[in-house]
Coordinates of C-alpha atoms in Angstrom, one line a residue:
M1 CA 16.5 6.8 54.0
S2 CA 14.3 8.3 56.7
K3 CA 10.9 7.1 57.7
A4 CA 9.3 9.9 55.7
T5 CA 10.8 8.7 52.4
K6 CA 9.2 5.2 52.8
S7 CA 5.9 6.5 51.4
P8 CA 5.0 5.0 48.0
I9 CA 4.9 8.6 46.6
W10 CA 8.7 8.5 46.6
D11 CA 8.6 6.1 43.7
Y12 CA 7.9 9.2 41.7
F13 CA 10.4 11.6 43.2
D14 CA 14.0 11.9 44.3
I15 CA 15.3 14.1 47.1
D16 CA 17.2 17.2 45.9
E17 CA 20.7 16.6 47.3
N18 CA 21.5 20.3 47.2
N19 CA 18.3 21.3 49.0
R20 CA 16.7 18.4 50.9
S21 CA 13.5 20.5 51.5
K22 CA 12.7 19.9 47.9
A23 CA 11.9 16.8 45.8
I24 CA 12.6 16.3 42.1
C25 CA 9.8 14.8 40.0
K26 CA 11.1 11.8 37.9
F27 CA 8.8 12.6 35.0
C28 CA 9.2 16.4 34.5
K29 CA 12.3 17.1 36.7
M30 CA 10.4 19.9 38.5
K31 CA 11.4 20.7 42.1
I32 CA 8.6 20.5 44.6
S33 CA 8.7 21.8 48.1
R34 CA 8.3 19.3 50.9
G35 CA 6.5 21.9 53.1
A36 CA 9.2 22.6 55.6
T37 CA 13.0 22.6 56.0
S38 CA 13.2 20.3 59.0
G39 CA 12.7 16.5 58.7
N40 CA 9.8 16.2 61.2
K41 CA 7.7 18.8 59.6
M42 CA 8.2 17.7 56.0
K43 CA 5.1 16.4 54.3
T44 CA 4.2 14.6 51.0
S45 CA 0.9 16.4 50.3
N46 CA 2.7 18.8 47.9
L47 CA 4.2 15.8 46.0
R48 CA 0.8 14.1 45.7
G49 CA -0.7 17.4 44.6
H50 CA 1.9 17.7 41.8
M51 CA 1.2 14.2 40.6
T52 CA -2.5 14.8 40.5
A53 CA -2.1 18.1 38.7
K54 CA 0.7 17.2 36.2
H55 CA 0.7 13.5 35.8
I56 CA -2.8 12.4 36.7
K57 CA -3.0 9.6 34.0
V58 CA 0.0 7.8 35.6
F59 CA -1.0 8.5 39.1
Q60 CA -4.6 7.4 38.7
N61 CA -3.7 4.1 37.3
V62 CA -2.3 3.0 40.7
E63 CA -5.7 1.7 41.8
D64 CA -7.3 5.1 41.0
L65 CA -5.4 7.0 43.7
K66 CA -6.4 4.5 46.4
C67 CA -3.5 2.1 46.1
F68 CA -1.4 4.2 48.5
K69 CA -4.1 4.4 51.1
K70 CA -4.8 0.7 50.8
I71 CA -1.2 -0.4 51.1
N72 CA -0.5 2.0 54.0
T73 CA -3.6 0.8 55.8
E74 CA -2.6 -2.9 55.4
K75 CA 0.9 -2.1 56.6
K76 CA -0.4 -0.3 59.7
N77 CA -2.9 -3.1 60.5
V78 CA -0.1 -5.7 60.4
I79 CA 2.3 -3.6 62.4
A80 CA -0.4 -2.7 64.9
S81 CA -1.5 -6.2 65.5
T82 CA 2.1 -7.2 66.1
S83 CA 3.0 -4.4 68.4
T84 CA -0.1 -4.9 70.6
S85 CA 0.6 -8.6 71.0
K86 CA 1.8 -9.7 74.3
E87 CA 4.3 -12.0 72.7
N88 CA 7.4 -10.2 71.5
D89 CA 9.2 -13.2 70.1
N90 CA 11.1 -13.0 66.9
S91 CA 8.5 -15.1 64.9
K92 CA 5.8 -12.3 65.2
V93 CA 8.3 -9.6 64.0
S94 CA 9.3 -11.9 61.1
V95 CA 5.6 -12.2 60.0
S96 CA 5.2 -8.5 60.1
N97 CA 8.3 -7.9 58.0
S98 CA 7.3 -10.6 55.5
V99 CA 3.8 -9.1 54.9
T100 CA 5.3 -5.6 54.5
V101 CA 7.8 -6.9 51.9
I102 CA 5.0 -8.6 49.9
L103 CA 2.9 -5.5 49.9
D104 CA 5.9 -3.4 48.7
Q105 CA 6.5 -5.9 45.9
K106 CA 2.8 -5.8 44.9
H107 CA 2.9 -2.0 44.8
Q108 CA 6.2 -1.8 42.9
S109 CA 4.9 -4.3 40.3
K110 CA 1.7 -2.2 39.7
L111 CA 3.7 1.0 39.6
E112 CA 6.1 -0.4 37.0
E113 CA 3.2 -1.7 34.9
T114 CA 1.6 1.7 35.0
I115 CA 4.7 3.6 34.0
N116 CA 5.4 1.2 31.1
K117 CA 1.8 1.6 29.9
H118 CA 2.3 5.3 29.4
R119 CA 6.0 5.5 28.6
K120 CA 6.8 6.4 25.0
W121 CA 8.6 3.6 23.2
T122 CA 12.1 4.4 21.8
S123 CA 12.5 3.8 18.1
S124 CA 14.9 0.9 18.8
E125 CA 12.4 -1.1 20.8
Q126 CA 11.1 -4.3 19.1
R127 CA 7.4 -3.3 19.1
A128 CA 8.2 0.2 17.7
R129 CA 10.4 -1.3 15.0
K130 CA 7.6 -3.8 14.0
I131 CA 5.0 -1.0 13.5
T132 CA 7.5 1.1 11.6
M133 CA 8.3 -1.7 9.2
L134 CA 4.5 -2.4 8.7
I135 CA 4.0 1.3 7.8
G136 CA 6.9 1.1 5.4
E137 CA 5.5 -2.1 3.8
M138 CA 2.1 -0.3 3.4
I139 CA 3.9 2.6 1.6
C140 CA 5.6 0.1 -0.8
V141 CA 2.7 -2.2 -1.4
D142 CA 0.1 0.5 -1.9
I143 CA 2.5 2.8 -3.7
Q144 CA 2.0 5.6 -1.2
P145 CA 4.2 8.7 -0.9
H146 CA 6.8 8.7 1.9
S147 CA 5.1 11.8 3.2
L148 CA 2.3 9.6 4.4
V149 CA 4.0 9.5 7.8
T150 CA 3.4 13.3 8.1
D151 CA -0.4 13.1 7.4
Q152 CA -2.4 14.1 10.4
G153 CA -5.1 11.5 9.8
L154 CA -2.6 8.6 10.0
K155 CA -0.9 10.1 13.1
K156 CA -4.3 10.4 14.8
L157 CA -5.1 6.8 14.0
I158 CA -1.8 5.5 15.3
M159 CA -2.1 7.6 18.4
H160 CA -5.5 6.1 19.1
L161 CA -4.3 2.5 18.4
E162 CA -1.0 2.7 20.2
P163 CA -0.2 6.0 22.2
R164 CA 3.2 4.7 23.1
Y165 CA 4.4 4.7 19.5
T166 CA 6.1 7.7 17.9
M167 CA 5.7 8.1 14.1
P168 CA 9.0 8.2 12.3
S169 CA 10.1 11.1 10.2
R170 CA 9.8 11.2 6.5
K171 CA 13.6 11.3 6.2
H172 CA 13.9 8.1 8.3
M173 CA 11.3 6.4 6.2
T174 CA 13.0 7.4 3.0
E175 CA 16.6 6.8 3.9
T176 CA 16.3 3.8 6.3
V177 CA 13.0 1.9 6.4
V178 CA 12.1 1.7 2.7
P179 CA 15.7 0.8 1.5
L180 CA 15.8 -1.9 4.2
I181 CA 12.5 -3.4 3.0
Y182 CA 13.8 -3.3 -0.6
E183 CA 17.0 -5.1 0.4
K184 CA 15.2 -7.8 2.3
M185 CA 12.8 -8.3 -0.6
K186 CA 15.6 -8.3 -3.1
I187 CA 17.4 -11.1 -1.2
Q188 CA 14.2 -13.2 -1.1
I189 CA 13.5 -12.8 -4.8
M190 CA 17.1 -13.4 -5.7
N191 CA 17.0 -16.7 -3.8
D192 CA 13.7 -17.7 -5.5
V193 CA 15.1 -16.7 -9.0
A194 CA 18.3 -18.7 -8.4
K195 CA 16.2 -21.9 -7.7
A196 CA 14.2 -21.5 -10.9
D197 CA 15.4 -23.7 -13.8
F198 CA 14.1 -21.3 -16.5
L199 CA 12.7 -17.8 -16.5
S200 CA 10.7 -15.7 -19.0
F201 CA 10.7 -12.0 -19.1
T202 CA 8.5 -9.1 -20.1
T203 CA 10.0 -5.7 -20.8
D204 CA 8.5 -2.4 -21.9
G205 CA 9.1 1.3 -21.8
W206 CA 6.7 4.2 -21.1
T207 CA 6.6 7.9 -20.4
T208 CA 4.7 9.5 -17.6
H209 CA 2.1 12.2 -18.5
H210 CA 2.7 14.6 -15.7
N211 CA 6.5 15.1 -16.0
D212 CA 7.5 13.4 -19.3
L213 CA 10.0 11.1 -17.6
S214 CA 10.7 7.8 -19.4
F215 CA 11.2 4.4 -17.7
Y216 CA 12.0 0.9 -18.7
S217 CA 11.1 -2.2 -16.7
L218 CA 12.1 -5.9 -16.6
T219 CA 9.7 -8.4 -15.1
A220 CA 10.6 -12.0 -14.4
H221 CA 8.1 -14.9 -14.6
W222 CA 8.8 -18.5 -13.5
I223 CA 7.3 -21.7 -12.0
N224 CA 8.5 -22.5 -8.5
S225 CA 9.0 -26.0 -7.0
E226 CA 5.4 -26.1 -5.9
F227 CA 4.3 -25.4 -9.5
N228 CA 3.0 -22.0 -8.7
S229 CA 3.3 -19.1 -11.2
M230 CA 5.6 -16.4 -9.8
T231 CA 6.1 -12.9 -11.0
A232 CA 8.5 -10.2 -9.8
V233 CA 9.5 -6.8 -11.2
L234 CA 13.3 -7.0 -11.1
Q235 CA 14.3 -3.6 -12.5
L236 CA 12.8 -0.2 -13.1
K237 CA 15.1 2.5 -14.5
K238 CA 14.7 6.0 -15.8
I239 CA 16.0 6.4 -19.4
T240 CA 17.2 9.8 -20.5
G241 CA 17.8 11.0 -24.1
S242 CA 17.0 8.9 -27.1
H243 CA 15.7 5.4 -26.5
T244 CA 18.1 3.7 -28.7
G245 CA 18.4 -0.1 -29.1
V246 CA 22.0 0.1 -27.6
K247 CA 20.8 1.9 -24.5
I248 CA 17.9 -0.4 -23.9
S249 CA 20.2 -3.4 -24.5
K250 CA 22.6 -2.1 -21.8
F251 CA 19.6 -1.9 -19.5
L252 CA 18.7 -5.5 -20.2
K253 CA 22.2 -6.9 -19.8
D254 CA 22.9 -4.8 -16.6
S255 CA 19.6 -6.0 -15.1
L256 CA 20.4 -9.7 -15.7
N257 CA 23.9 -9.2 -14.2
V258 CA 22.5 -7.5 -11.1
W259 CA 20.2 -10.4 -10.4
K260 CA 22.9 -13.0 -11.4
I261 CA 20.8 -14.5 -14.1
S262 CA 22.6 -16.4 -16.9
T263 CA 21.2 -16.0 -20.5
N264 CA 21.1 -19.8 -20.5
K265 CA 18.2 -19.6 -18.0
V266 CA 16.2 -17.2 -20.2
Y267 CA 13.3 -19.1 -21.9
F268 CA 11.4 -16.2 -23.5
V269 CA 11.6 -12.4 -23.6
L270 CA 8.3 -10.8 -24.5
S271 CA 8.3 -7.2 -25.9
D272 CA 6.5 -4.9 -28.2
N273 CA 7.2 -4.7 -31.9
A274 CA 9.2 -1.4 -31.9
A275 CA 12.4 -1.4 -33.9
N276 CA 14.6 -0.2 -31.0
M277 CA 13.3 -2.9 -28.7
K278 CA 14.0 -5.6 -31.3
L279 CA 17.5 -4.3 -31.7
A280 CA 18.0 -4.2 -27.9
I281 CA 17.0 -7.8 -27.6
K282 CA 19.4 -8.8 -30.4
E283 CA 22.3 -6.8 -28.9
A284 CA 21.6 -8.5 -25.6
G285 CA 22.0 -11.9 -27.2
L286 CA 18.4 -12.9 -26.6
E287 CA 17.1 -12.8 -30.2
K288 CA 16.4 -16.5 -30.4
N289 CA 14.3 -16.2 -27.2
S290 CA 12.3 -13.2 -28.2
L291 CA 8.6 -13.1 -28.7
S292 CA 6.4 -10.2 -29.9
C293 CA 3.3 -9.2 -27.8
A294 CA 0.2 -10.4 -29.5
I295 CA -1.9 -7.6 -28.1
H296 CA 0.5 -5.0 -29.3
T297 CA 0.5 -6.5 -32.7
L298 CA -3.3 -6.5 -32.7
Q299 CA -3.3 -2.8 -31.7
L300 CA -0.9 -2.0 -34.6
C301 CA -3.3 -3.7 -37.0
I302 CA -6.3 -1.9 -35.8
T303 CA -4.5 1.5 -35.8
D304 CA -2.9 1.1 -39.2
K305 CA -5.7 -0.5 -41.2
L306 CA -8.8 0.8 -39.5
F307 CA -7.9 4.3 -38.4
K308 CA -4.9 5.6 -40.3
Q309 CA -6.0 4.4 -43.8
Q310 CA -9.6 5.3 -43.4
T311 CA -10.4 9.0 -43.9
I312 CA -14.0 8.5 -43.1
V313 CA -13.1 7.0 -39.7
N314 CA -10.6 9.8 -39.0
D315 CA -13.3 12.4 -39.7
L316 CA -15.7 10.5 -37.3
I317 CA -13.1 10.5 -34.6
A318 CA -12.2 14.2 -35.0
K319 CA -15.9 15.1 -34.7
S320 CA -16.4 12.8 -31.7
R321 CA -13.5 14.4 -29.9
K322 CA -15.0 17.8 -30.4
I323 CA -18.2 16.6 -28.9
V324 CA -16.4 15.1 -25.9
T325 CA -14.4 18.4 -25.5
H326 CA -17.7 20.3 -25.5
F327 CA -19.1 18.3 -22.6
H328 CA -15.9 18.5 -20.7
Q329 CA -16.0 22.3 -20.9
S330 CA -19.7 22.8 -20.2
S331 CA -21.2 21.7 -16.9
S332 CA -24.7 22.9 -18.0
S333 CA -24.5 20.7 -21.1
M334 CA -23.4 17.8 -19.0
D335 CA -26.4 18.4 -16.6
M336 CA -28.7 18.5 -19.6
L337 CA -27.2 15.3 -20.9
H338 CA -27.8 13.5 -17.6
E339 CA -31.4 14.7 -17.6
I340 CA -32.1 13.3 -21.1
Q341 CA -30.4 10.1 -20.2
Q342 CA -32.7 9.7 -17.2
Q343 CA -35.7 10.5 -19.4
L344 CA -34.7 7.9 -22.0
K345 CA -33.6 5.4 -19.3
L346 CA -30.1 5.3 -20.8
P347 CA -26.9 4.4 -18.8
Q348 CA -25.4 7.4 -17.0
H349 CA -22.2 7.7 -19.2
S350 CA -20.7 11.1 -18.8
L351 CA -19.5 11.3 -22.4
K352 CA -22.5 9.7 -24.2
Q353 CA -23.6 11.9 -27.1
D354 CA -27.0 13.7 -26.8
V355 CA -28.4 12.7 -30.2
K356 CA -31.1 15.2 -30.3
S357 CA -29.2 18.3 -29.5
N358 CA -26.0 17.4 -31.4
A359 CA -27.4 15.7 -34.5
S360 CA -26.0 18.4 -36.6
N361 CA -22.4 17.4 -35.6
L362 CA -22.7 13.9 -37.0
N363 CA -24.7 12.9 -40.0
E364 CA -26.7 9.7 -40.3
D365 CA -24.0 7.8 -42.1
Q366 CA -21.5 8.8 -39.4
W367 CA -23.8 7.6 -36.7
L368 CA -24.2 4.3 -38.5
L369 CA -20.4 4.0 -38.9
A370 CA -19.9 4.7 -35.2
E371 CA -22.3 1.9 -34.2
T372 CA -20.5 -0.4 -36.6
L373 CA -17.1 0.4 -35.2
I374 CA -18.3 -0.2 -31.7
L375 CA -19.5 -3.6 -32.6
V376 CA -16.3 -4.5 -34.4
L377 CA -14.0 -3.2 -31.6
K378 CA -16.1 -4.8 -28.9
H379 CA -15.1 -8.3 -30.0
F380 CA -11.5 -7.2 -30.1
E381 CA -11.8 -5.9 -26.6
V382 CA -13.2 -9.1 -25.3
A383 CA -10.4 -11.1 -26.9
T384 CA -7.8 -8.6 -25.6
L385 CA -9.1 -8.9 -22.0
E386 CA -9.0 -12.7 -22.2
I387 CA -5.4 -12.8 -23.4
S388 CA -4.3 -10.0 -21.0
E389 CA -5.2 -11.8 -17.8
N390 CA -2.4 -12.6 -15.3
R391 CA -2.5 -16.3 -16.1
A392 CA -2.5 -15.9 -19.9
S393 CA 0.1 -17.9 -21.8
V394 CA 1.6 -18.1 -25.2
S395 CA -0.7 -21.1 -26.0
Q396 CA -3.6 -18.7 -26.3
I397 CA -2.2 -16.8 -29.2
I398 CA -3.2 -19.3 -32.0
P399 CA -6.8 -19.7 -30.7
F400 CA -7.0 -15.9 -30.4
I401 CA -5.9 -15.3 -34.0
V402 CA -8.2 -18.0 -35.3
S403 CA -11.2 -16.7 -33.4
M404 CA -10.6 -13.1 -34.7
Q405 CA -10.3 -14.4 -38.3
A406 CA -13.5 -16.4 -38.0
Y407 CA -15.3 -13.3 -36.6
L408 CA -14.1 -11.0 -39.3
A409 CA -15.0 -13.5 -42.1
Y410 CA -18.5 -13.9 -40.7
A411 CA -18.9 -10.1 -40.3
S412 CA -17.7 -9.4 -43.9
E413 CA -20.3 -11.9 -45.3
N414 CA -23.1 -10.4 -43.1
T415 CA -22.5 -6.7 -43.2
D416 CA -26.1 -5.9 -42.5
L417 CA -25.8 -7.4 -39.1
L418 CA -23.2 -4.8 -38.0
A419 CA -25.8 -2.1 -38.0
L420 CA -28.1 -4.0 -35.7
P421 CA -26.7 -3.9 -32.2
D422 CA -29.5 -6.1 -30.8
D423 CA -29.7 -8.6 -33.6
P424 CA -29.9 -12.2 -32.3
A425 CA -27.4 -13.4 -34.8
M426 CA -24.8 -10.9 -33.5
V427 CA -25.4 -12.0 -30.0
K428 CA -25.0 -15.6 -31.0
L429 CA -21.7 -14.8 -32.7
Q430 CA -20.4 -13.3 -29.6
V431 CA -21.3 -16.3 -27.5
E432 CA -19.9 -18.7 -30.1
E433 CA -16.6 -16.8 -30.3
K434 CA -16.1 -16.7 -26.5
S435 CA -17.0 -20.4 -26.4
Q436 CA -14.5 -21.2 -29.1
I437 CA -11.7 -19.4 -27.3
S438 CA -12.6 -21.2 -24.1
V439 CA -12.4 -24.6 -25.8
F440 CA -8.8 -23.9 -27.0
Y441 CA -7.8 -22.6 -23.5

């Protein structure tokens, strides 16, 4: 290499072997003129100009464009002091060469650091893979769509936090990242399930409102070696056609087989009271381990005895629905309702009935009935929430039933209390009921 090519600027360029009067930029591959065709007249000013115009961020980071001048100045000072010395022994020349090597290494280290700071990571690099996996976990944990990676807001945030990272495509996230996370999690859960002595299960089916697709799920519950309550959704499958007991039974058996769970490890299977679900559990050989959902049973009781068999209640519900529909369809009525609520200092419930303007829709008896139903159902709601908590257990069912029976017996003997929402006796009953359930817990 000639003397000219020793300038630090050549760390950014290669000489064009086909035309040595030009240099090739390592970043954009553009050919830059060296200012002349003969070696003595060739300069590096065009090369520095190209770096300043096209790659200023990289170029500036080498001590803000002063690194070159500083290093060259230090080199010249050392060489000059050696050449003007009257002693031309080998030791002086050796010192000059050593200092020059140290300066070159210092410059090369800073240059590599600068290039790495602005170089885009490849998708296979460890840091890039870590960020990609974290984004995939966010999609899974927060139930976000895979198209999240195409959102401009997220791209802008990632670019600000780590400019070297390139967001993966939606296809890569769908076909590679999320399936990989699923397989890793599946192996972990399978190992945890295998260590459990016994497992209980909850299973249920539902239909989505927006596309009428039906699904069934199977969730496992167990106690680990540290006596912590563990839960994992093992299987979720779309069910087509009629939801027969045989079809649901196949889903249950296939799910247990996939997760390598023997029926001998099944302690309880909790489900609703539907006939097809009961048949499915029986066909799967789990009938002796089945348990009906207490909340679902309660719901059936309320629906069957309170709503279906009571014409007066059905009429009340029908009229109430018409009122709600009216407010949903009229923004002016909703605004008027909010104004009246503010005047009367009532809670800002969007669907609360405006008594004055809609009194003709419900008569006095129906309003009294509505207040009574609210009081009755309020106690059922409290008990339902208590027994529906994550740490609820089967031991709560008997106290739950006893407390409901006590409340209904008390209410039937004191019917006048139901029409008085603020009556102290009713408040006392609520406190005693919750206290009673807490004692049994």
